[in-house]
């Protein structure tokens, strides 16, 4: 008997207007393959190590140890997120293993008030088989399916998944390989490959750059993206320039100053000069 297909789900937002066009269900997967210094939801980076640090600190007694594993009683949870704030492992005990069918059931609860779903994380592309099954289910309800991902996994490997995916919102963390590694601990070569491949497939929904001064080579990102895409695709794609804010950030960037609006305007001007026509500053 084959093992049931599941994935760790951090949370499901029944209605979101910031995760793609229209009103959407946003599904956040647990676990990421890179660790961005500016990550605003670091509790999604790792799986729970069952260290028990959070158990005694839970004011609602919603967390217990059971045979060496942390258990979460959702009915007792006060949603104070103290467990997340004190976790030493960038994880969360409030993660649920779900099947594609179970996630689909939650999606259907938001019908008919949504246009589609967006899968995020963590890093959703770590679960391609799960996504392919989920997207197959949502397509039957005529819902669009978008991926919000970091691009470090070569998406061209997953032809079945990408045939069902309506678009990808791609993060470009940094353009310089050394700067990318310093910022994320990972390798950014597939980000550039995905950027070109997705645009060729008509699947590049938007490109995003989070600008943290001194950490992100945003100017190089803008120039590199435009050069990679070429003039026609550069004109078409939505470029989001996101102003770094330290909310939720742990580690050395937790008190890092955000860029000025003048600096953001300078990036917008550069993007306009190299051919971007759809630019949004957030």
mmCIF file of C-alpha atoms in Angstrom:
data_model
loop_
_atom_site.group_PDB
_atom_site.id
_atom_site.type_symbol
_atom_site.label_atom_id
_atom_site.label_comp_id
_atom_site.label_asym_id
_atom_site.label_seq_id
_atom_site.Cartn_x
_atom_site.Cartn_y
_atom_site.Cartn_z
ATOM 1 C CA UNK A 1 0.000 0.000 0.000
ATOM 2 C CA UNK A 2 1.483 3.349 -1.056
ATOM 3 C CA UNK A 3 2.211 5.983 1.557
ATOM 4 C CA UNK A 4 -0.305 8.815 1.701
ATOM 5 C CA UNK A 5 0.869 12.067 0.146
ATOM 6 C CA UNK A 6 1.087 14.817 2.768
ATOM 7 C CA UNK A 7 2.906 18.089 3.352
ATOM 8 C CA UNK A 8 3.472 20.286 6.433
ATOM 9 C CA UNK A 9 1.127 23.273 6.312
ATOM 10 C CA UNK A 10 1.928 26.284 8.479
ATOM 11 C CA UNK A 11 -1.362 28.082 7.914
ATOM 12 C CA UNK A 12 -4.114 28.730 5.396
ATOM 13 C CA UNK A 13 -5.530 32.218 4.937
ATOM 14 C CA UNK A 14 -9.091 31.928 3.607
ATOM 15 C CA UNK A 15 -9.013 35.372 2.008
ATOM 16 C CA UNK A 16 -5.985 37.355 0.834
ATOM 17 C CA UNK A 17 -5.732 40.313 -1.534
ATOM 18 C CA UNK A 18 -1.921 40.611 -1.380
ATOM 19 C CA UNK A 19 -0.931 37.191 -2.722
ATOM 20 C CA UNK A 20 -1.752 37.639 -6.384
ATOM 21 C CA UNK A 21 -4.619 39.126 -8.385
ATOM 22 C CA UNK A 22 -8.064 39.184 -6.829
ATOM 23 C CA UNK A 23 -9.228 37.534 -3.646
ATOM 24 C CA UNK A 24 -7.328 34.298 -3.053
ATOM 25 C CA UNK A 25 -6.754 31.518 -0.558
ATOM 26 C CA UNK A 26 -3.102 31.663 0.529
ATOM 27 C CA UNK A 27 -1.513 28.388 1.626
ATOM 28 C CA UNK A 28 1.782 28.559 3.520
ATOM 29 C CA UNK A 29 3.957 25.461 3.521
ATOM 30 C CA UNK A 30 6.474 24.769 6.268
ATOM 31 C CA UNK A 31 10.216 24.454 5.545
ATOM 32 C CA UNK A 32 12.539 26.418 3.317
ATOM 33 C CA UNK A 33 15.756 25.477 1.531
ATOM 34 C CA UNK A 34 17.377 28.874 2.127
ATOM 35 C CA UNK A 35 17.492 31.129 5.180
ATOM 36 C CA UNK A 36 17.176 34.785 4.235
ATOM 37 C CA UNK A 37 18.601 37.188 6.782
ATOM 38 C CA UNK A 38 15.641 39.515 6.190
ATOM 39 C CA UNK A 39 12.944 36.814 6.363
ATOM 40 C CA UNK A 40 9.829 38.282 8.005
ATOM 41 C CA UNK A 41 8.347 34.875 8.850
ATOM 42 C CA UNK A 42 11.386 32.856 9.966
ATOM 43 C CA UNK A 43 9.120 30.458 11.870
ATOM 44 C CA UNK A 44 8.358 28.834 8.490
ATOM 45 C CA UNK A 45 11.989 27.985 7.721
ATOM 46 C CA UNK A 46 12.439 24.707 9.605
ATOM 47 C CA UNK A 47 10.458 21.763 10.869
ATOM 48 C CA UNK A 48 9.907 21.491 14.629
ATOM 49 C CA UNK A 49 12.833 19.767 16.378
ATOM 50 C CA UNK A 50 10.637 18.745 19.331
ATOM 51 C CA UNK A 51 13.039 20.362 21.788
ATOM 52 C CA UNK A 52 10.116 21.304 24.069
ATOM 53 C CA UNK A 53 11.268 24.866 24.719
ATOM 54 C CA UNK A 54 7.821 26.205 23.873
ATOM 55 C CA UNK A 55 5.798 23.744 25.960
ATOM 56 C CA UNK A 56 6.343 25.280 29.398
ATOM 57 C CA UNK A 57 6.000 28.794 28.008
ATOM 58 C CA UNK A 58 2.562 28.278 26.442
ATOM 59 C CA UNK A 59 0.058 30.360 28.495
ATOM 60 C CA UNK A 60 -2.944 28.410 27.221
ATOM 61 C CA UNK A 61 -1.373 24.989 27.825
ATOM 62 C CA UNK A 62 -2.050 24.194 24.179
ATOM 63 C CA UNK A 63 1.355 22.526 23.784
ATOM 64 C CA UNK A 64 2.343 19.224 25.375
ATOM 65 C CA UNK A 65 5.088 16.626 24.982
ATOM 66 C CA UNK A 66 3.842 13.221 23.839
ATOM 67 C CA UNK A 67 6.358 10.422 23.250
ATOM 68 C CA UNK A 68 9.105 12.910 22.512
ATOM 69 C CA UNK A 69 7.017 15.059 20.164
ATOM 70 C CA UNK A 70 5.412 18.454 20.700
ATOM 71 C CA UNK A 71 1.644 18.272 20.271
ATOM 72 C CA UNK A 72 -0.577 21.275 19.552
ATOM 73 C CA UNK A 73 -4.183 21.393 20.776
ATOM 74 C CA UNK A 74 -5.728 23.967 18.475
ATOM 75 C CA UNK A 75 -8.817 24.367 20.684
ATOM 76 C CA UNK A 76 -6.692 25.620 23.594
ATOM 77 C CA UNK A 77 -4.490 27.911 21.531
ATOM 78 C CA UNK A 78 -4.680 31.618 22.406
ATOM 79 C CA UNK A 79 -2.948 32.617 19.134
ATOM 80 C CA UNK A 80 -0.443 34.668 21.135
ATOM 81 C CA UNK A 81 2.472 33.266 19.081
ATOM 82 C CA UNK A 82 4.755 33.140 22.111
ATOM 83 C CA UNK A 83 5.895 29.697 20.971
ATOM 84 C CA UNK A 84 7.057 31.167 17.675
ATOM 85 C CA UNK A 85 8.851 34.104 19.281
ATOM 86 C CA UNK A 86 10.888 31.923 21.651
ATOM 87 C CA UNK A 87 11.610 29.025 19.273
ATOM 88 C CA UNK A 88 15.408 28.634 18.958
ATOM 89 C CA UNK A 89 15.119 26.718 15.676
ATOM 90 C CA UNK A 90 13.152 29.088 13.393
ATOM 91 C CA UNK A 91 10.215 26.692 13.465
ATOM 92 C CA UNK A 92 6.655 26.424 14.721
ATOM 93 C CA UNK A 93 4.826 23.752 16.707
ATOM 94 C CA UNK A 94 1.576 24.847 15.032
ATOM 95 C CA UNK A 95 2.099 22.929 11.795
ATOM 96 C CA UNK A 96 -0.355 20.375 10.438
ATOM 97 C CA UNK A 97 0.408 17.485 8.096
ATOM 98 C CA UNK A 98 -2.306 17.629 5.450
ATOM 99 C CA UNK A 99 -3.191 15.810 2.249
ATOM 100 C CA UNK A 100 -3.981 17.681 -0.980
ATOM 101 C CA UNK A 101 -7.604 16.682 -0.510
ATOM 102 C CA UNK A 102 -7.708 18.187 2.987
ATOM 103 C CA UNK A 103 -6.204 21.454 1.766
ATOM 104 C CA UNK A 104 -8.683 21.467 -1.113
ATOM 105 C CA UNK A 105 -11.548 21.104 1.359
ATOM 106 C CA UNK A 106 -10.335 24.238 3.162
ATOM 107 C CA UNK A 107 -10.098 26.056 -0.167
ATOM 108 C CA UNK A 108 -13.684 25.130 -1.015
ATOM 109 C CA UNK A 109 -14.874 26.795 2.194
ATOM 110 C CA UNK A 110 -13.992 30.150 0.592
ATOM 111 C CA UNK A 111 -16.020 29.544 -2.571
ATOM 112 C CA UNK A 112 -17.482 31.423 -4.420
ATOM 113 C CA UNK A 113 -15.626 34.474 -3.116
ATOM 114 C CA UNK A 114 -12.145 33.712 -4.501
ATOM 115 C CA UNK A 115 -10.454 33.745 -7.897
ATOM 116 C CA UNK A 116 -7.848 31.177 -7.044
ATOM 117 C CA UNK A 117 -5.156 29.979 -4.682
ATOM 118 C CA UNK A 118 -1.572 30.997 -4.038
ATOM 119 C CA UNK A 119 0.908 28.575 -2.501
ATOM 120 C CA UNK A 120 3.745 30.087 -0.519
ATOM 121 C CA UNK A 121 5.928 29.288 2.458
ATOM 122 C CA UNK A 122 8.472 28.505 3.597
ATOM 123 C CA UNK A 123 9.180 27.234 0.102
ATOM 124 C CA UNK A 124 6.275 25.642 -1.715
ATOM 125 C CA UNK A 125 8.391 24.217 -4.555
ATOM 126 C CA UNK A 126 9.875 21.689 -2.116
ATOM 127 C CA UNK A 127 6.583 19.784 -2.505
ATOM 128 C CA UNK A 128 6.049 19.423 -6.284
ATOM 129 C CA UNK A 129 4.023 16.192 -6.171
ATOM 130 C CA UNK A 130 1.710 17.650 -3.543
ATOM 131 C CA UNK A 131 1.236 20.832 -5.566
ATOM 132 C CA UNK A 132 0.490 18.929 -8.755
ATOM 133 C CA UNK A 133 -2.286 17.021 -7.015
ATOM 134 C CA UNK A 134 -3.656 20.151 -5.323
ATOM 135 C CA UNK A 135 -3.640 22.144 -8.572
ATOM 136 C CA UNK A 136 -5.434 19.293 -10.332
ATOM 137 C CA UNK A 137 -8.200 19.538 -7.740
ATOM 138 C CA UNK A 138 -8.496 23.327 -7.817
ATOM 139 C CA UNK A 139 -8.569 23.411 -11.612
ATOM 140 C CA UNK A 140 -11.774 21.373 -11.511
ATOM 141 C CA UNK A 141 -13.310 24.329 -9.676
ATOM 142 C CA UNK A 142 -11.949 26.739 -12.333
ATOM 143 C CA UNK A 143 -9.619 28.372 -9.823
ATOM 144 C CA UNK A 144 -6.271 29.805 -10.870
ATOM 145 C CA UNK A 145 -3.171 28.466 -9.118
ATOM 146 C CA UNK A 146 -0.117 30.639 -8.448
ATOM 147 C CA UNK A 147 3.225 29.824 -6.843
ATOM 148 C CA UNK A 148 5.123 32.283 -4.663
ATOM 149 C CA UNK A 149 8.664 30.922 -4.587
ATOM 150 C CA UNK A 150 12.346 31.737 -4.204
ATOM 151 C CA UNK A 151 13.343 30.176 -7.527
ATOM 152 C CA UNK A 152 16.254 28.127 -6.219
ATOM 153 C CA UNK A 153 14.706 24.878 -7.472
ATOM 154 C CA UNK A 154 14.694 24.365 -11.246
ATOM 155 C CA UNK A 155 10.990 24.483 -12.095
ATOM 156 C CA UNK A 156 11.534 23.193 -15.638
ATOM 157 C CA UNK A 157 12.068 19.735 -14.120
ATOM 158 C CA UNK A 158 8.392 19.573 -13.149
ATOM 159 C CA UNK A 159 6.485 19.671 -16.425
ATOM 160 C CA UNK A 160 3.297 18.192 -14.957
ATOM 161 C CA UNK A 161 3.166 20.745 -12.163
ATOM 162 C CA UNK A 162 3.988 23.702 -14.380
ATOM 163 C CA UNK A 163 1.313 22.733 -16.898
ATOM 164 C CA UNK A 164 -1.224 23.195 -14.091
ATOM 165 C CA UNK A 165 0.369 26.322 -12.597
ATOM 166 C CA UNK A 166 -1.025 29.591 -13.944
ATOM 167 C CA UNK A 167 1.918 31.716 -12.890
ATOM 168 C CA UNK A 168 4.889 32.182 -10.571
ATOM 169 C CA UNK A 169 5.684 35.147 -8.366
ATOM 170 C CA UNK A 170 9.470 34.986 -8.278
ATOM 171 C CA UNK A 171 11.699 36.480 -5.605
ATOM 172 C CA UNK A 172 15.091 37.736 -6.744
ATOM 173 C CA UNK A 173 17.039 37.954 -3.499
ATOM 174 C CA UNK A 174 20.326 39.146 -4.959
ATOM 175 C CA UNK A 175 22.057 39.073 -8.351
ATOM 176 C CA UNK A 176 25.679 38.639 -7.305
ATOM 177 C CA UNK A 177 26.409 34.985 -6.356
ATOM 178 C CA UNK A 178 28.483 35.892 -3.295
ATOM 179 C CA UNK A 179 25.922 38.401 -2.069
ATOM 180 C CA UNK A 180 23.170 35.823 -2.619
ATOM 181 C CA UNK A 181 25.033 33.289 -0.499
ATOM 182 C CA UNK A 182 25.741 35.822 2.246
ATOM 183 C CA UNK A 183 22.089 36.830 2.383
ATOM 184 C CA UNK A 184 20.481 33.387 2.092
ATOM 185 C CA UNK A 185 23.084 30.669 2.619
ATOM 186 C CA UNK A 186 22.046 29.257 -0.757
ATOM 187 C CA UNK A 187 22.857 29.255 -4.468
ATOM 188 C CA UNK A 188 20.995 31.609 -6.799
ATOM 189 C CA UNK A 189 21.920 30.120 -10.183
ATOM 190 C CA UNK A 190 18.496 28.523 -10.677
ATOM 191 C CA UNK A 191 16.775 31.843 -9.953
ATOM 192 C CA UNK A 192 18.236 33.280 -13.151
ATOM 193 C CA UNK A 193 17.423 30.105 -15.075
ATOM 194 C CA UNK A 194 13.828 30.124 -13.815
ATOM 195 C CA UNK A 195 13.473 33.806 -14.623
ATOM 196 C CA UNK A 196 14.175 33.193 -18.303
ATOM 197 C CA UNK A 197 12.337 29.869 -18.546
ATOM 198 C CA UNK A 198 9.175 31.147 -16.854
ATOM 199 C CA UNK A 199 9.040 34.197 -19.112
ATOM 200 C CA UNK A 200 9.422 31.970 -22.175
ATOM 201 C CA UNK A 201 6.566 29.775 -20.938
ATOM 202 C CA UNK A 202 4.304 32.739 -20.201
ATOM 203 C CA UNK A 203 4.295 31.782 -16.516
ATOM 204 C CA UNK A 204 6.126 34.748 -14.961
ATOM 205 C CA UNK A 205 3.385 36.483 -12.966
ATOM 206 C CA UNK A 206 5.653 38.977 -11.198
ATOM 207 C CA UNK A 207 9.220 39.561 -10.033
ATOM 208 C CA UNK A 208 9.996 40.909 -6.578
ATOM 209 C CA UNK A 209 13.022 42.509 -4.992
ATOM 210 C CA UNK A 210 13.183 43.224 -1.264
ATOM 211 C CA UNK A 211 15.563 46.130 -0.803
ATOM 212 C CA UNK A 212 17.587 46.120 2.412
ATOM 213 C CA UNK A 213 20.377 48.712 2.011
ATOM 214 C CA UNK A 214 23.829 47.212 2.365
ATOM 215 C CA UNK A 215 22.499 43.658 2.033
ATOM 216 C CA UNK A 216 20.714 43.499 -1.312
ATOM 217 C CA UNK A 217 22.269 44.653 -4.593
ATOM 218 C CA UNK A 218 18.929 45.932 -5.861
ATOM 219 C CA UNK A 219 20.404 47.946 -8.738
ATOM 220 C CA UNK A 220 22.218 44.870 -10.063
ATOM 221 C CA UNK A 221 19.004 42.870 -9.683
ATOM 222 C CA UNK A 222 17.028 45.357 -11.770
ATOM 223 C CA UNK A 223 19.675 45.496 -14.485
ATOM 224 C CA UNK A 224 20.162 41.721 -14.497
ATOM 225 C CA UNK A 225 16.450 40.962 -14.691
ATOM 226 C CA UNK A 226 15.954 43.373 -17.594
ATOM 227 C CA UNK A 227 18.930 41.954 -19.484
ATOM 228 C CA UNK A 228 17.761 38.371 -18.913
ATOM 229 C CA UNK A 229 14.159 38.986 -19.962
ATOM 230 C CA UNK A 230 14.794 41.261 -22.923
ATOM 231 C CA UNK A 231 12.771 44.357 -23.852
ATOM 232 C CA UNK A 232 9.403 42.726 -24.630
ATOM 233 C CA UNK A 233 9.170 40.648 -21.459
ATOM 234 C CA UNK A 234 10.568 43.471 -19.331
ATOM 235 C CA UNK A 235 7.701 45.683 -20.482
ATOM 236 C CA UNK A 236 5.112 43.029 -19.666
ATOM 237 C CA UNK A 237 6.185 41.744 -16.258
ATOM 238 C CA UNK A 238 5.096 43.295 -12.967
ATOM 239 C CA UNK A 239 8.115 44.387 -10.912
ATOM 240 C CA UNK A 240 7.523 44.802 -7.185
ATOM 241 C CA UNK A 241 10.121 46.803 -5.285
ATOM 242 C CA UNK A 242 9.566 45.979 -1.635
ATOM 243 C CA UNK A 243 10.927 48.234 1.081
ATOM 244 C CA UNK A 244 12.588 46.136 3.780
ATOM 245 C CA UNK A 245 10.961 46.427 7.182
ATOM 246 C CA UNK A 246 12.278 44.615 10.264
ATOM 247 C CA UNK A 247 8.871 43.343 11.454
ATOM 248 C CA UNK A 248 9.126 39.672 12.409
ATOM 249 C CA UNK A 249 12.805 39.455 11.479
ATOM 250 C CA UNK A 250 15.151 37.543 13.782
ATOM 251 C CA UNK A 251 18.934 37.835 13.913
ATOM 252 C CA UNK A 252 21.297 40.617 12.788
ATOM 253 C CA UNK A 253 18.729 42.390 10.587
ATOM 254 C CA UNK A 254 16.087 42.602 13.316
ATOM 255 C CA UNK A 255 17.011 46.247 13.913
ATOM 256 C CA UNK A 256 18.262 47.053 10.409
ATOM 257 C CA UNK A 257 17.017 50.423 9.119
ATOM 258 C CA UNK A 258 14.602 50.365 6.180
ATOM 259 C CA UNK A 259 15.511 52.253 3.008
ATOM 260 C CA UNK A 260 14.250 55.782 2.534
ATOM 261 C CA UNK A 261 11.431 56.511 0.128
ATOM 262 C CA UNK A 262 13.954 58.536 -1.872
ATOM 263 C CA UNK A 263 16.059 55.405 -2.300
ATOM 264 C CA UNK A 264 12.999 53.454 -3.432
ATOM 265 C CA UNK A 265 12.144 56.205 -5.910
ATOM 266 C CA UNK A 266 15.683 55.941 -7.260
ATOM 267 C CA UNK A 267 15.209 52.217 -7.865
ATOM 268 C CA UNK A 268 11.907 52.915 -9.592
ATOM 269 C CA UNK A 269 13.596 55.457 -11.862
ATOM 270 C CA UNK A 270 16.321 52.953 -12.747
ATOM 271 C CA UNK A 271 13.735 50.278 -13.501
ATOM 272 C CA UNK A 272 11.853 52.685 -15.759
ATOM 273 C CA UNK A 273 15.045 53.577 -17.642
ATOM 274 C CA UNK A 274 15.813 49.934 -18.429
ATOM 275 C CA UNK A 275 12.341 49.199 -19.742
ATOM 276 C CA UNK A 276 10.016 48.167 -16.918
ATOM 277 C CA UNK A 277 6.542 49.630 -17.369
ATOM 278 C CA UNK A 278 4.656 47.921 -14.548
ATOM 279 C CA UNK A 279 6.369 48.889 -11.289
ATOM 280 C CA UNK A 280 4.899 48.795 -7.813
ATOM 281 C CA UNK A 281 6.644 50.083 -4.676
ATOM 282 C CA UNK A 282 5.514 48.426 -1.464
#
